[in-house]
XYZ file of C-alpha atoms in Angstrom:
503
model
C 0.007 0.031 -0.058
C 1.085 3.784 -0.248
C 2.059 3.887 3.403
C 4.254 1.041 3.279
C 5.890 2.072 0.045
C 6.551 5.375 1.433
C 8.331 3.971 4.426
C 10.351 1.903 2.107
C 11.203 5.022 -0.111
C 12.465 6.907 2.905
C 14.767 4.184 3.991
C 16.131 3.723 0.496
C 16.711 7.328 -0.141
C 18.266 7.760 3.366
C 20.564 4.819 2.587
C 21.752 6.561 -0.614
C 22.207 9.929 1.206
C 24.412 8.450 3.908
C 26.704 6.523 1.212
C 27.027 10.037 -0.807
C 28.104 11.613 2.481
C 30.341 8.726 3.308
C 31.796 8.801 -0.301
C 32.642 12.722 0.335
C 34.294 11.986 3.690
C 36.625 9.256 2.782
C 37.642 10.923 -0.682
C 38.360 14.067 0.997
C 36.891 16.183 -1.617
C 33.561 17.408 -2.272
C 32.629 17.596 -5.734
C 29.790 19.904 -6.986
C 27.964 17.412 -8.542
C 28.007 14.895 -5.607
C 27.206 17.760 -3.214
C 24.141 18.631 -5.129
C 23.104 15.067 -5.543
C 23.399 14.790 -1.647
C 21.167 17.708 -1.102
C 18.584 16.634 -3.521
C 18.463 13.206 -1.745
C 17.930 15.079 1.800
C 15.028 16.974 -0.081
C 13.598 13.870 -1.180
C 13.774 12.297 2.232
C 11.952 15.414 3.603
C 9.344 15.192 0.903
C 8.441 11.457 1.842
C 8.349 12.404 5.607
C 6.078 15.009 4.902
C 3.840 12.683 2.837
C 3.916 10.353 5.648
C 2.851 13.228 8.186
C -0.166 14.058 5.707
C -1.367 10.524 5.535
C -0.774 10.052 9.268
C -3.084 13.243 9.931
C -5.768 12.308 7.528
C -5.938 8.542 7.766
C -4.864 7.839 11.679
C -7.716 5.339 11.946
C -6.540 3.156 9.124
C -3.036 2.960 10.156
C -3.370 0.306 13.105
C -1.717 -2.235 10.879
C 0.948 0.095 9.762
C 2.488 1.061 13.275
C 4.773 -1.787 13.551
C 6.445 -0.728 10.045
C 6.462 2.759 10.990
C 8.443 2.078 14.196
C 10.933 -0.189 12.663
C 11.401 2.520 9.938
C 12.389 5.173 12.782
C 14.645 2.759 14.408
C 16.444 1.604 11.246
C 16.996 5.308 10.227
C 18.710 6.258 13.639
C 20.473 3.001 13.628
C 22.482 4.293 10.704
C 23.126 7.694 11.739
C 25.737 8.923 14.127
C 26.138 8.600 17.105
C 24.957 4.976 16.426
C 27.838 2.621 16.497
C 26.499 0.983 13.468
C 26.571 4.265 11.454
C 28.758 4.966 8.396
C 31.468 7.668 8.794
C 30.219 11.249 7.541
C 31.501 14.634 8.433
C 29.906 16.683 11.033
C 28.692 19.356 8.409
C 26.572 16.671 6.718
C 25.206 15.226 9.853
C 23.979 18.701 10.571
C 22.415 18.960 7.071
C 20.621 15.815 7.204
C 19.619 16.559 10.861
C 18.115 19.799 9.866
C 16.715 18.882 6.497
C 15.276 15.379 7.147
C 15.527 14.211 10.660
C 13.548 17.007 12.162
C 10.668 16.345 9.701
C 11.022 12.719 10.901
C 10.747 13.584 14.443
C 7.642 15.821 13.928
C 5.738 12.343 12.846
C 5.781 11.478 16.499
C 3.410 14.197 17.809
C 0.070 13.253 15.980
C 0.886 9.498 17.077
C 1.269 10.197 20.636
C -2.557 9.647 21.464
C -2.849 6.930 18.935
C -3.167 3.731 21.090
C -2.015 1.101 18.673
C 1.298 3.050 18.085
C 1.749 3.058 22.051
C 1.212 -0.600 22.212
C 4.092 -1.261 19.461
C 6.683 1.027 21.059
C 6.040 -0.051 24.792
C 5.072 -3.880 23.953
C 6.503 -6.262 26.449
C 7.333 -8.603 23.925
C 9.197 -6.331 21.646
C 12.169 -8.066 20.061
C 14.628 -5.896 18.592
C 17.960 -6.683 16.766
C 21.015 -5.477 18.661
C 21.582 -2.405 16.452
C 18.074 -1.167 17.265
C 18.268 -0.886 21.044
C 20.140 2.488 20.892
C 17.611 3.923 18.487
C 14.838 2.813 20.732
C 16.453 4.707 23.798
C 16.476 7.884 21.481
C 12.863 7.303 20.359
C 11.629 6.832 24.130
C 13.418 10.064 25.035
C 12.092 12.109 22.154
C 8.680 10.914 23.351
C 9.467 11.809 26.992
C 10.069 15.426 25.712
C 6.949 15.560 24.040
C 4.521 14.214 26.532
C 4.543 16.888 29.252
C 2.679 19.078 26.968
C 0.071 16.772 26.320
C -3.506 16.420 27.758
C -3.566 13.997 30.894
C -5.282 11.050 29.294
C -2.385 11.123 26.766
C 0.206 10.814 29.505
C -1.777 8.429 31.400
C -1.755 6.103 28.072
C 2.093 6.189 27.967
C 2.714 6.057 31.791
C 0.423 3.785 33.119
C 1.405 0.551 31.317
C -1.382 -2.224 30.657
C -3.989 -2.411 33.318
C -6.523 -4.975 32.282
C -6.004 -8.541 30.940
C -7.784 -8.123 27.842
C -5.204 -5.162 26.787
C -2.160 -5.822 24.945
C 0.695 -6.094 27.376
C 2.693 -2.841 27.494
C 5.244 -1.139 29.839
C 5.213 2.166 31.189
C 7.336 4.734 29.354
C 9.947 5.049 31.884
C 10.129 1.449 32.579
C 10.727 0.748 28.805
C 13.632 3.335 28.796
C 15.236 1.521 31.604
C 14.940 -1.714 30.234
C 15.983 -0.551 26.623
C 19.036 1.227 28.512
C 20.083 -2.223 29.852
C 20.305 -3.456 26.336
C 23.049 -0.770 25.385
C 26.258 -1.787 27.260
C 28.381 -0.917 24.296
C 26.932 2.679 24.024
C 27.298 3.033 27.953
C 30.844 1.580 28.146
C 32.618 3.406 25.373
C 30.781 5.743 25.995
C 28.787 7.375 23.008
C 28.421 11.202 23.226
C 25.444 12.928 22.231
C 24.463 16.722 21.793
C 21.972 18.441 24.050
C 20.291 21.690 23.011
C 19.757 24.433 25.533
C 16.609 26.440 25.820
C 18.033 28.884 23.376
C 18.322 26.085 20.759
C 22.191 26.058 21.259
C 24.144 22.836 21.681
C 25.283 22.742 25.121
C 28.164 20.318 24.277
C 28.775 16.721 24.396
C 27.356 14.457 26.968
C 27.743 10.889 27.893
C 24.952 8.810 26.796
C 24.315 7.841 30.452
C 24.500 11.495 31.487
C 22.101 12.454 28.588
C 19.584 9.959 29.804
C 19.953 11.074 33.436
C 19.137 14.656 32.322
C 15.995 13.761 30.440
C 14.704 11.166 32.639
C 15.097 13.585 35.569
C 13.294 16.311 33.547
C 10.490 13.767 32.616
C 9.893 12.879 36.141
C 9.170 16.522 37.345
C 6.204 16.357 35.013
C 4.968 13.038 36.174
C 1.801 12.671 37.974
C 1.891 11.610 41.521
C -0.531 8.543 40.744
C 2.491 6.933 38.666
C 5.179 7.373 41.490
C 4.527 3.706 42.683
C 5.460 2.491 39.189
C 8.385 4.839 38.756
C 10.004 3.768 42.215
C 9.275 -0.172 41.545
C 10.802 0.078 38.114
C 13.964 2.326 39.073
C 14.628 -0.531 41.803
C 14.042 -3.184 39.494
C 16.377 -1.653 36.946
C 19.306 -1.836 39.655
C 22.073 -4.336 38.164
C 21.999 -6.985 41.125
C 19.907 -7.727 44.084
C 22.263 -6.185 46.537
C 21.846 -2.811 45.056
C 18.243 -3.384 44.889
C 18.093 -4.208 48.659
C 20.510 -1.175 49.507
C 18.288 1.335 47.344
C 15.004 0.177 48.798
C 16.581 0.250 52.438
C 17.533 3.995 51.853
C 14.059 4.582 50.276
C 12.231 2.854 53.467
C 14.411 4.885 55.989
C 13.352 8.188 54.245
C 9.561 7.419 54.001
C 9.330 6.526 57.440
C 10.578 9.918 58.730
C 7.853 11.353 56.167
C 4.934 9.184 57.578
C 2.286 10.665 59.864
C 2.154 9.119 63.362
C -1.114 7.150 62.534
C 0.513 5.760 59.372
C 3.598 4.609 61.372
C 1.274 2.683 63.777
C -0.262 1.019 60.809
C 3.194 0.320 59.322
C 4.246 -1.628 62.446
C 0.958 -3.393 62.591
C 1.663 -4.495 59.081
C 5.215 -5.467 59.781
C 5.126 -6.498 63.367
C 8.661 -6.220 64.780
C 8.169 -9.379 67.167
C 7.900 -11.613 63.838
C 11.263 -12.913 63.234
C 10.458 -12.858 59.478
C 10.442 -8.833 59.502
C 13.955 -8.523 61.288
C 15.369 -8.318 57.836
C 13.349 -5.267 57.119
C 13.526 -3.427 60.356
C 17.326 -3.610 60.011
C 17.034 -1.078 57.478
C 14.951 1.333 59.455
C 15.860 3.933 61.921
C 14.314 4.322 65.452
C 14.627 8.135 65.199
C 11.723 8.099 62.680
C 9.401 7.012 65.364
C 7.723 8.851 68.203
C 9.409 8.103 71.800
C 6.812 6.038 73.073
C 6.289 4.064 69.871
C 10.026 3.954 69.413
C 10.475 2.264 72.984
C 7.974 -0.495 72.205
C 9.357 -1.231 68.721
C 12.835 -1.360 70.265
C 11.750 -3.906 72.931
C 10.197 -6.309 70.595
C 13.159 -6.116 68.300
C 15.255 -6.739 71.248
C 13.122 -9.760 72.353
C 13.007 -11.258 68.889
C 16.611 -10.869 68.072
C 17.563 -12.444 71.441
C 15.332 -15.413 70.634
C 17.133 -15.813 67.215
C 20.387 -15.710 69.008
C 19.427 -18.414 71.472
C 17.963 -20.577 68.642
C 21.176 -20.106 66.659
C 23.399 -21.032 69.734
C 21.376 -24.025 70.613
C 21.785 -25.431 66.874
C 24.190 -28.083 65.724
C 25.016 -25.946 62.918
C 26.421 -22.870 65.010
C 30.250 -24.210 64.497
C 29.739 -24.146 61.022
C 28.218 -20.727 60.884
C 30.857 -19.274 63.294
C 32.896 -18.115 60.228
C 30.136 -15.931 59.006
C 30.228 -13.978 62.301
C 34.146 -13.333 62.188
C 34.069 -12.565 58.464
C 34.470 -8.782 59.097
C 38.306 -9.201 59.653
C 38.685 -10.940 56.386
C 36.952 -8.148 54.771
C 38.969 -5.615 56.360
C 41.820 -7.344 54.578
C 40.290 -7.049 51.186
C 39.223 -3.530 51.600
C 42.571 -2.205 50.395
C 42.760 -4.383 47.364
C 39.124 -3.009 46.250
C 40.353 0.598 46.707
C 43.453 -0.116 44.627
C 41.347 -1.668 41.892
C 38.909 1.271 41.987
C 42.008 3.757 41.733
C 42.822 1.706 38.454
C 39.512 2.029 37.068
C 39.145 5.785 37.612
C 42.631 6.295 35.991
C 41.046 4.664 32.798
C 38.453 7.316 32.434
C 35.690 4.909 33.103
C 32.115 5.633 32.111
C 29.503 7.514 34.519
C 27.807 4.370 35.688
C 30.964 2.766 36.818
C 32.143 6.026 38.705
C 28.714 5.920 40.550
C 29.255 2.366 41.631
C 32.572 3.270 42.962
C 30.787 6.042 44.716
C 28.191 3.721 46.248
C 30.847 1.532 47.560
C 33.002 4.376 49.157
C 29.716 5.932 51.070
C 29.645 2.657 53.033
C 33.249 2.317 54.099
C 32.853 4.576 56.905
C 31.045 2.202 59.313
C 33.849 -0.630 59.666
C 36.755 -0.008 62.197
C 40.027 0.047 60.500
C 42.805 -1.628 62.752
C 45.396 0.801 63.738
C 48.290 -1.056 61.957
C 46.152 -0.657 58.738
C 44.592 2.739 59.070
C 47.726 4.870 57.410
C 47.444 3.070 54.006
C 43.840 2.692 53.831
C 42.840 5.966 54.924
C 45.550 7.519 52.355
C 43.917 5.775 49.533
C 40.648 6.644 50.545
C 41.221 10.355 50.772
C 42.735 10.428 47.349
C 39.759 8.641 45.759
C 37.335 11.079 47.424
C 39.444 14.011 46.634
C 39.705 13.099 43.011
C 35.802 12.577 42.730
C 34.785 15.437 44.540
C 36.860 17.656 41.974
C 35.223 15.805 38.957
C 33.971 18.209 36.081
C 30.805 16.419 35.611
C 27.972 17.678 38.018
C 26.378 14.444 37.996
C 29.546 12.726 39.450
C 30.141 15.658 41.788
C 26.612 15.648 43.244
C 26.976 11.884 43.773
C 30.530 12.349 45.127
C 29.239 14.996 47.704
C 26.189 12.788 48.824
C 28.593 9.480 49.120
C 31.036 11.537 51.167
C 28.586 13.000 53.511
C 27.171 9.419 54.030
C 30.851 8.366 54.859
C 31.503 11.286 57.093
C 28.415 10.466 59.033
C 29.469 6.904 59.572
C 33.187 7.205 59.932
C 35.111 7.250 63.413
C 38.253 8.047 61.532
C 37.469 12.131 61.374
C 41.110 12.936 60.721
C 40.526 11.821 57.044
C 37.831 14.294 56.198
C 39.842 17.273 56.138
C 42.296 15.421 53.917
C 39.492 14.500 51.224
C 38.755 18.274 50.831
C 41.830 19.423 49.032
C 40.736 22.789 47.933
C 38.708 25.607 48.973
C 36.225 25.190 46.137
C 35.588 21.335 47.066
C 35.211 22.358 50.683
C 32.559 25.278 49.777
C 30.364 22.950 47.729
C 30.479 20.277 50.652
C 29.546 22.915 53.276
C 26.916 24.285 51.077
C 25.471 20.755 50.747
C 25.551 20.252 54.531
C 23.629 23.619 55.149
C 20.704 22.636 53.222
C 17.678 22.225 55.694
C 16.943 18.667 56.573
C 13.371 17.298 56.643
C 11.614 18.183 59.658
C 11.347 14.863 61.907
C 8.180 14.523 63.744
C 9.810 12.505 66.731
C 12.869 14.125 67.954
C 13.096 17.246 70.103
C 16.122 19.670 69.634
C 17.143 18.848 73.041
C 17.374 15.180 72.525
C 19.351 15.751 69.395
C 21.735 17.991 71.388
C 22.190 15.526 74.297
C 22.740 12.760 71.560
C 25.656 14.710 69.572
C 27.387 15.789 72.655
C 27.500 12.055 74.006
C 28.737 10.941 70.702
C 31.462 13.458 70.455
C 32.739 12.442 74.094
C 32.811 8.818 72.980
C 34.561 9.444 69.921
C 37.130 11.605 71.981
C 37.823 8.825 74.687
C 38.330 6.240 71.647
C 40.757 8.343 70.070
C 42.584 8.839 73.696
C 42.512 4.946 73.951
C 44.326 4.720 70.513
C 46.899 7.141 71.503
C 47.807 5.489 74.503
C 48.473 2.405 72.734
C 50.738 3.884 70.513
C 52.922 6.196 72.810
C 53.597 7.124 76.414
C 51.089 9.641 78.064
C 52.161 13.262 79.239
C 52.489 13.738 82.937
C 49.577 15.921 82.970
C 47.083 13.623 81.688
C 46.226 11.776 85.081
C 45.176 14.919 86.721
C 43.359 15.919 83.676
C 41.270 12.552 83.727
C 40.598 12.861 87.441
C 39.173 16.224 86.703
C 37.191 14.743 83.908
C 35.901 11.715 86.304
C 34.638 14.190 88.830
C 32.750 16.298 86.102
C 31.160 13.092 85.042
C 30.134 12.021 88.480
C 28.540 15.289 89.045
C 26.568 15.210 85.684
C 25.429 11.818 86.588
C 23.987 13.076 89.972
C 22.343 15.831 88.486
C 20.236 13.328 86.324
C 16.784 13.041 87.760
């Protein structure tokens, strides 16, 4: 039919256009005849695209069976055009001419198809089977659709963002889920990485961005326009998109901790009733949550139930015949400490190879968690030196995405570490120190459960404990000064006085 013929004509003309551009690039010359044919071929491609636009607007309801071919045509065109890894080698000038003269017309076909359910079902199909070279163009298509959707009516946005809801519907994914799934199918483009141009609000090119960075910007922009009713789908699919179960558990734990702080008291009560701390199967869940999020009276009850449940688990374990076989799991921390330095050395080597963004972010996720282990004194100098170099390098990264992740990871590390002497070494410039201070100065979410006085008491006690631990380590390394005994005696008197003043 006519529509199918137009799709075939576009592909043939576009392939001819690219071959001409490749010939001019490889020959190093631009003959007038070749260039004129090249320009006419672009115009021919644009004519076919405009003809397709006319048929789509006039005969949309008759195109149910043509959506699959149109989708494949779009993907095949972009698979042959830079920055696709399967594209021919053509000059940037010719790329710009093709983009302005033809691809802009091709992209305009998407707008009238946004409300057409058969097209949505083809693009977001759960059973979509694409050849390897079409996964990257599929990502580009989904990002283009994301840019168009915020200006559409709510029913059109719901069609793209809700996925299939009823058994009789053709199974389809939400748009953001399809993007995350498609992104996983592009390891080569992420690892090299492929670079894309992003236009600013004025229409000027912002500069080359890595594929990962480009997707993050567009996805974050799209989320700001997403309806609240789709947030649960978004969160579920983002967690599912994590590369391994360990990351899924980690991110889900962070999410649960934050949500518990934001819950109203009656919702917190319903949460504890739904997942009782006294049930042993819920211990895995409660280990990711903070008591500080709960009201004081409620917090005391939950802590008591968790203590009893944990004690029962320990007694069962000790009475078990398998306890001796499971003992290595308890002492594995010492083994982990021995391997930490090897891991840091490997990460340093990875960063020196200019690794892609997702690898750097994985390194930062690891660094944020190394503040909790206590490092033995004979291992501290070597380990902390490597750690400070890694943080210093990442905090000074030129990419705002990496820098933001680095500041967040450094903050988590600083909150958990007992080795405070390393923090100053990580902030190796005034600019980095200023950015970290600005980040820490942002007001934190209000917590319904913790009075300012209680926070101050806890902070003071924690500071005193860290100071005493530091003094203990100093006494192990060198003889004490003569005045230390009198000073400790005075501190003992002060502590005794404070204890007597507690009512």
